[in-house]
mmCIF file of C-alpha atoms and ligand atoms in Angstrom:
data_model
loop_
_atom_site.group_PDB
_atom_site.id
_atom_site.type_symbol
_atom_site.label_atom_id
_atom_site.label_comp_id
_atom_site.label_asym_id
_atom_site.label_seq_id
_atom_site.Cartn_x
_atom_site.Cartn_y
_atom_site.Cartn_z
ATOM 1 C CA UNK A 1 7.875 19.506 28.134
ATOM 2 C CA UNK A 2 4.263 19.178 29.903
ATOM 3 C CA UNK A 3 2.037 16.547 28.712
ATOM 4 C CA UNK A 4 -0.073 18.729 26.880
ATOM 5 C CA UNK A 5 2.784 19.960 24.573
ATOM 6 C CA UNK A 6 3.924 16.199 23.670
ATOM 7 C CA UNK A 7 3.017 15.152 20.275
ATOM 8 C CA UNK A 8 -0.211 12.871 20.186
ATOM 9 C CA UNK A 9 0.887 9.261 18.739
ATOM 10 C CA UNK A 10 -1.996 9.992 15.736
ATOM 11 C CA UNK A 11 0.281 13.450 15.213
ATOM 12 C CA UNK A 12 3.354 11.441 14.755
ATOM 13 C CA UNK A 13 1.608 8.616 12.851
ATOM 14 C CA UNK A 14 0.483 11.704 10.391
ATOM 15 C CA UNK A 15 3.674 12.738 9.926
ATOM 16 C CA UNK A 16 5.923 9.653 9.301
ATOM 17 C CA UNK A 17 2.986 8.639 6.794
ATOM 18 C CA UNK A 18 2.956 12.388 4.965
ATOM 19 C CA UNK A 19 5.223 11.010 2.254
ATOM 20 C CA UNK A 20 3.881 7.756 1.538
ATOM 21 C CA UNK A 21 0.600 9.792 1.653
ATOM 22 C CA UNK A 22 1.489 11.732 -1.112
ATOM 23 C CA UNK A 23 2.970 9.204 -3.157
ATOM 24 C CA UNK A 24 0.349 6.991 -2.944
ATOM 25 C CA UNK A 25 -2.309 10.008 -3.781
ATOM 26 C CA UNK A 26 -0.492 10.564 -6.957
ATOM 27 C CA UNK A 27 0.167 6.901 -7.804
ATOM 28 C CA UNK A 28 -4.048 6.465 -7.477
ATOM 29 C CA UNK A 29 -4.385 9.446 -9.542
ATOM 30 C CA UNK A 30 -1.430 8.340 -12.201
ATOM 31 C CA UNK A 31 -3.835 5.150 -13.280
ATOM 32 C CA UNK A 32 -6.811 7.978 -13.791
ATOM 33 C CA UNK A 33 -9.250 6.206 -11.705
ATOM 34 C CA UNK A 34 -12.116 8.175 -12.530
ATOM 35 C CA UNK A 35 -11.869 8.146 -16.500
ATOM 36 C CA UNK A 36 -13.572 5.043 -17.448
ATOM 37 C CA UNK A 37 -15.297 2.174 -14.861
ATOM 38 C CA UNK A 38 -12.440 -0.291 -16.092
ATOM 39 C CA UNK A 39 -9.976 1.980 -14.192
ATOM 40 C CA UNK A 40 -12.034 2.350 -11.700
ATOM 41 C CA UNK A 41 -12.679 -1.243 -11.445
ATOM 42 C CA UNK A 42 -8.833 -1.860 -10.909
ATOM 43 C CA UNK A 43 -8.612 0.513 -8.303
ATOM 44 C CA UNK A 44 -11.555 -1.702 -6.584
ATOM 45 C CA UNK A 45 -9.682 -4.571 -6.647
ATOM 46 C CA UNK A 46 -6.620 -2.850 -5.175
ATOM 47 C CA UNK A 47 -9.057 -1.820 -2.395
ATOM 48 C CA UNK A 48 -10.395 -5.046 -1.769
ATOM 49 C CA UNK A 49 -7.135 -6.832 -1.636
ATOM 50 C CA UNK A 50 -6.279 -4.912 1.197
ATOM 51 C CA UNK A 51 -9.402 -4.802 2.764
ATOM 52 C CA UNK A 52 -9.408 -8.654 2.579
ATOM 53 C CA UNK A 53 -5.814 -8.979 4.329
ATOM 54 C CA UNK A 54 -7.376 -6.718 6.995
ATOM 55 C CA UNK A 55 -10.560 -9.062 7.898
ATOM 56 C CA UNK A 56 -9.323 -11.311 10.822
ATOM 57 C CA UNK A 57 -7.416 -7.590 12.578
ATOM 58 C CA UNK A 58 -10.873 -6.038 12.181
ATOM 59 C CA UNK A 59 -12.365 -8.702 13.418
ATOM 60 C CA UNK A 60 -9.861 -9.558 16.266
ATOM 61 C CA UNK A 61 -11.254 -10.016 19.706
ATOM 62 C CA UNK A 62 -8.546 -8.123 21.292
ATOM 63 C CA UNK A 63 -8.123 -5.494 19.033
ATOM 64 C CA UNK A 64 -12.107 -5.618 19.281
ATOM 65 C CA UNK A 65 -11.954 -4.650 22.797
ATOM 66 C CA UNK A 66 -10.054 -1.683 22.210
ATOM 67 C CA UNK A 67 -11.903 0.109 19.208
ATOM 68 C CA UNK A 68 -15.568 -0.549 20.296
ATOM 69 C CA UNK A 69 -16.940 -0.859 16.659
ATOM 70 C CA UNK A 70 -13.777 -2.363 15.347
ATOM 71 C CA UNK A 71 -15.713 -5.093 13.513
ATOM 72 C CA UNK A 72 -18.636 -2.625 11.602
ATOM 73 C CA UNK A 73 -15.729 -0.639 10.116
ATOM 74 C CA UNK A 74 -14.613 -3.350 7.835
ATOM 75 C CA UNK A 75 -14.992 -2.845 4.206
ATOM 76 C CA UNK A 76 -13.873 -5.894 2.886
ATOM 77 C CA UNK A 77 -17.660 -6.951 1.914
ATOM 78 C CA UNK A 78 -18.273 -3.745 0.467
ATOM 79 C CA UNK A 79 -15.199 -3.633 -1.511
ATOM 80 C CA UNK A 80 -16.393 -7.353 -2.715
ATOM 81 C CA UNK A 81 -19.871 -6.306 -3.335
ATOM 82 C CA UNK A 82 -18.294 -3.141 -5.683
ATOM 83 C CA UNK A 83 -16.577 -5.648 -7.673
ATOM 84 C CA UNK A 84 -19.738 -7.785 -8.246
ATOM 85 C CA UNK A 85 -21.309 -4.288 -9.187
ATOM 86 C CA UNK A 86 -18.584 -3.704 -11.901
ATOM 87 C CA UNK A 87 -18.618 -7.512 -13.202
ATOM 88 C CA UNK A 88 -15.081 -8.137 -11.585
ATOM 89 C CA UNK A 89 -13.749 -11.007 -10.578
ATOM 90 C CA UNK A 90 -13.028 -11.784 -7.343
ATOM 91 C CA UNK A 91 -8.657 -11.422 -7.512
ATOM 92 C CA UNK A 92 -6.656 -14.096 -6.145
ATOM 93 C CA UNK A 93 -4.701 -13.051 -2.944
ATOM 94 C CA UNK A 94 -1.469 -11.520 -3.430
ATOM 95 C CA UNK A 95 1.730 -13.483 -1.467
ATOM 96 C CA UNK A 96 3.204 -11.042 1.210
ATOM 97 C CA UNK A 97 -0.312 -10.848 3.118
ATOM 98 C CA UNK A 98 0.449 -9.335 7.002
ATOM 99 C CA UNK A 99 0.603 -12.332 9.132
ATOM 100 C CA UNK A 100 0.108 -12.605 13.191
ATOM 101 C CA UNK A 101 1.374 -8.551 13.559
ATOM 102 C CA UNK A 102 1.690 -7.559 17.514
ATOM 103 C CA UNK A 103 -1.407 -5.424 18.849
ATOM 104 C CA UNK A 104 0.607 -2.471 18.124
ATOM 105 C CA UNK A 105 1.771 -3.089 14.717
ATOM 106 C CA UNK A 106 -1.849 -4.166 13.816
ATOM 107 C CA UNK A 107 -3.146 -0.707 14.895
ATOM 108 C CA UNK A 108 -0.876 0.680 12.516
ATOM 109 C CA UNK A 109 -2.441 -1.022 9.668
ATOM 110 C CA UNK A 110 -5.547 -0.216 10.559
ATOM 111 C CA UNK A 111 -4.927 3.515 11.280
ATOM 112 C CA UNK A 112 -4.232 3.560 7.662
ATOM 113 C CA UNK A 113 -6.946 1.548 6.483
ATOM 114 C CA UNK A 114 -8.893 4.004 8.997
ATOM 115 C CA UNK A 115 -7.242 7.139 7.769
ATOM 116 C CA UNK A 116 -8.121 6.178 3.582
ATOM 117 C CA UNK A 117 -11.809 6.843 4.464
ATOM 118 C CA UNK A 118 -11.166 10.568 4.848
ATOM 119 C CA UNK A 119 -9.981 10.426 1.240
ATOM 120 C CA UNK A 120 -12.609 8.533 0.226
ATOM 121 C CA UNK A 121 -14.878 11.372 0.860
ATOM 122 C CA UNK A 122 -13.156 13.223 -2.370
ATOM 123 C CA UNK A 123 -13.094 9.951 -4.247
ATOM 124 C CA UNK A 124 -16.878 9.064 -3.994
ATOM 125 C CA UNK A 125 -17.520 12.766 -5.238
ATOM 126 C CA UNK A 126 -15.869 11.998 -8.528
ATOM 127 C CA UNK A 127 -17.116 8.382 -8.669
ATOM 128 C CA UNK A 128 -20.478 10.416 -9.591
ATOM 129 C CA UNK A 129 -19.554 10.797 -12.898
ATOM 130 C CA UNK A 130 -19.153 7.516 -13.652
ATOM 131 C CA UNK A 131 -22.604 6.857 -12.554
ATOM 132 C CA UNK A 132 -21.036 5.081 -9.066
ATOM 133 C CA UNK A 133 -22.328 5.552 -5.680
ATOM 134 C CA UNK A 134 -22.474 4.222 -2.142
ATOM 135 C CA UNK A 135 -24.992 1.779 -3.034
ATOM 136 C CA UNK A 136 -23.354 0.644 -6.191
ATOM 137 C CA UNK A 137 -19.839 0.209 -7.579
ATOM 138 C CA UNK A 138 -18.468 2.712 -4.832
ATOM 139 C CA UNK A 139 -19.827 1.131 -1.758
ATOM 140 C CA UNK A 140 -16.359 0.901 0.244
ATOM 141 C CA UNK A 141 -16.245 4.444 -0.263
ATOM 142 C CA UNK A 142 -19.306 5.925 1.747
ATOM 143 C CA UNK A 143 -19.950 7.522 4.565
ATOM 144 C CA UNK A 144 -19.517 5.381 7.457
ATOM 145 C CA UNK A 145 -22.605 5.493 9.748
ATOM 146 C CA UNK A 146 -22.685 7.900 12.558
ATOM 147 C CA UNK A 147 -20.432 10.315 9.835
ATOM 148 C CA UNK A 148 -16.998 10.303 8.540
ATOM 149 C CA UNK A 149 -14.899 13.044 11.105
ATOM 150 C CA UNK A 150 -16.606 11.644 13.629
ATOM 151 C CA UNK A 151 -15.862 7.862 13.038
ATOM 152 C CA UNK A 152 -12.315 8.991 12.810
ATOM 153 C CA UNK A 153 -12.063 11.149 15.684
ATOM 154 C CA UNK A 154 -13.746 8.585 17.942
ATOM 155 C CA UNK A 155 -10.476 5.768 16.645
ATOM 156 C CA UNK A 156 -7.907 8.422 16.653
ATOM 157 C CA UNK A 157 -9.228 9.312 20.356
ATOM 158 C CA UNK A 158 -8.914 5.702 21.464
ATOM 159 C CA UNK A 159 -5.508 5.112 19.674
ATOM 160 C CA UNK A 160 -4.132 8.411 21.096
ATOM 161 C CA UNK A 161 -5.256 7.250 24.789
ATOM 162 C CA UNK A 162 -3.493 3.435 24.710
ATOM 163 C CA UNK A 163 -0.397 3.382 26.954
ATOM 164 C CA UNK A 164 2.447 2.040 25.007
ATOM 165 C CA UNK A 165 6.050 0.845 25.229
ATOM 166 C CA UNK A 166 8.647 2.613 23.596
ATOM 167 C CA UNK A 167 8.452 -1.024 21.840
ATOM 168 C CA UNK A 168 5.215 -0.805 21.017
ATOM 169 C CA UNK A 169 5.417 2.971 19.791
ATOM 170 C CA UNK A 170 7.959 1.618 17.066
ATOM 171 C CA UNK A 171 5.660 -0.957 15.875
ATOM 172 C CA UNK A 172 2.780 0.692 15.522
ATOM 173 C CA UNK A 173 4.965 3.261 13.062
ATOM 174 C CA UNK A 174 6.005 0.663 11.581
ATOM 175 C CA UNK A 175 2.805 -1.061 10.544
ATOM 176 C CA UNK A 176 1.551 2.213 9.181
ATOM 177 C CA UNK A 177 4.609 2.528 6.794
ATOM 178 C CA UNK A 178 4.087 -0.906 6.326
ATOM 179 C CA UNK A 179 0.960 -0.822 5.450
ATOM 180 C CA UNK A 180 1.136 2.166 2.972
ATOM 181 C CA UNK A 181 3.830 -0.103 1.283
ATOM 182 C CA UNK A 182 1.766 -2.762 1.114
ATOM 183 C CA UNK A 183 -1.294 -0.471 -0.883
ATOM 184 C CA UNK A 184 1.249 0.414 -2.834
ATOM 185 C CA UNK A 185 1.818 -3.186 -3.979
ATOM 186 C CA UNK A 186 -1.660 -4.012 -4.483
ATOM 187 C CA UNK A 187 -2.464 -0.711 -6.423
ATOM 188 C CA UNK A 188 0.519 -1.961 -8.831
ATOM 189 C CA UNK A 189 -0.644 -5.181 -9.026
ATOM 190 C CA UNK A 190 -4.066 -4.414 -9.596
ATOM 191 C CA UNK A 191 -3.329 -2.316 -12.850
ATOM 192 C CA UNK A 192 -0.765 -4.687 -14.344
ATOM 193 C CA UNK A 193 -3.088 -7.441 -14.315
ATOM 194 C CA UNK A 194 -5.464 -6.831 -17.302
ATOM 195 C CA UNK A 195 -9.144 -6.378 -16.902
ATOM 196 C CA UNK A 196 -11.113 -8.863 -18.236
ATOM 197 C CA UNK A 197 -13.866 -7.530 -20.651
ATOM 198 C CA UNK A 198 -16.866 -7.357 -19.118
HETATM 199 C C1 LIG B 1 -4.528 3.065 2.123
HETATM 200 C C2 LIG B 1 -4.322 4.369 2.179
HETATM 201 C C3 LIG B 1 -4.838 5.451 1.671
HETATM 202 C C4 LIG B 1 -4.839 5.695 0.538
HETATM 203 C C5 LIG B 1 -5.334 4.669 -1.028
HETATM 204 C C6 LIG B 1 -5.524 7.000 0.194
HETATM 205 C C7 LIG B 1 -5.727 7.910 -0.915
HETATM 206 C C8 LIG B 1 -6.115 9.132 -0.846
HETATM 207 C C9 LIG B 1 -6.080 9.646 -2.292
HETATM 208 C C10 LIG B 1 -6.335 9.024 -3.609
HETATM 209 C C11 LIG B 1 -6.562 11.108 -1.655
HETATM 210 C C12 LIG B 1 -6.691 12.175 -2.599
HETATM 211 C C13 LIG B 1 -8.753 12.481 -3.217
HETATM 212 C C14 LIG B 1 -8.514 13.549 -4.026
HETATM 213 O O1 LIG B 1 -7.774 14.786 -4.500
HETATM 214 O O2 LIG B 1 -9.419 13.809 -4.644
HETATM 215 C C15 LIG B 1 -6.535 11.360 -0.322
HETATM 216 C C16 LIG B 1 -7.055 11.832 0.248
HETATM 217 C C17 LIG B 1 -6.932 12.654 1.908
HETATM 218 N N1 LIG B 1 -6.103 11.728 2.968
HETATM 219 FE FE1 LIG B 1 -5.685 9.621 2.161
HETATM 220 N N2 LIG B 1 -5.356 7.704 1.696
HETATM 221 C C18 LIG B 1 -4.517 6.679 2.374
HETATM 222 C C19 LIG B 1 -4.395 6.808 3.734
HETATM 223 C C20 LIG B 1 -5.196 8.040 4.121
HETATM 224 C C21 LIG B 1 -4.322 8.381 5.776
HETATM 225 C C22 LIG B 1 -3.922 7.013 6.812
HETATM 226 C C23 LIG B 1 -5.066 9.039 6.331
HETATM 227 C C24 LIG B 1 -5.024 10.095 7.442
HETATM 228 C C25 LIG B 1 -4.222 9.523 8.502
HETATM 229 C C26 LIG B 1 -5.690 9.842 4.888
HETATM 230 C C27 LIG B 1 -6.266 10.992 4.976
HETATM 231 C C28 LIG B 1 -6.054 11.726 3.880
HETATM 232 C C29 LIG B 1 -6.730 13.271 4.068
HETATM 233 C C30 LIG B 1 -7.157 14.270 5.393
HETATM 234 C C31 LIG B 1 -7.342 13.453 2.407
HETATM 235 C C32 LIG B 1 -7.952 14.959 1.745
HETATM 236 C C33 LIG B 1 -7.146 15.757 1.163
HETATM 237 C C34 LIG B 1 -5.570 16.141 1.941
HETATM 238 O O3 LIG B 1 -5.549 16.585 2.918
HETATM 239 O O4 LIG B 1 -4.719 15.627 1.148
HETATM 240 N N3 LIG B 1 -5.250 9.021 4.278
HETATM 241 N N4 LIG B 1 -6.264 10.045 0.186
#
């Protein structure tokens, strides 16, 4: 096999997360997040919890040396502002957050968080029906500066160029799978906790 025929790391990550992504997509939709603002607020709770668990990674010096604009990609603050817009309390942390992952494992999580910005292009369009936007209530789904596709392409290019050992290759894959599992847990938790009347 010539190097050109080798499957890129990002393509492999796409393949192994295809099934968890489909399941999560279906689960998000099952909770009808665009039916009411209250439903949408629960979705934002899940997004906030997920993003806030990743704040340390987005601001990690070693990871930041790999992905130049990493801190600017973090959406925890945007999700927090959305919660305020939606008169929704900041949720307490949920046990089981990621702790001190290896570099490769951390990048698996960030791959999922960054990839979720692609689906967000569809979600923000639907949020408009609830009179929400990138400046009110749906800030965390906003198009990143410099463009969604461009930001993703830059991230993936960087990721694909990293020289990884076989062990690291396994770690990044595990990280991506774990991130999907974690989002699923947080989403279930968010909809299980009854919305406080605003
Ligand atoms: C926490 C992680 C994620 C969540 C919650 C999420 C959620 C969603 C949802 C709900 C949709 C459907 C939008 C609609 O049809 O209205 C979607 C679509 C999409 N997502 Fe994700 N996603 C996540 C991660 C990822 C990742 C890692 C990638 C890429 C590697 C990705 C790429 C896409 C793309 C390209 C779409 C557009 C439609 C499609 O091709 O299926 N997402 N996502």
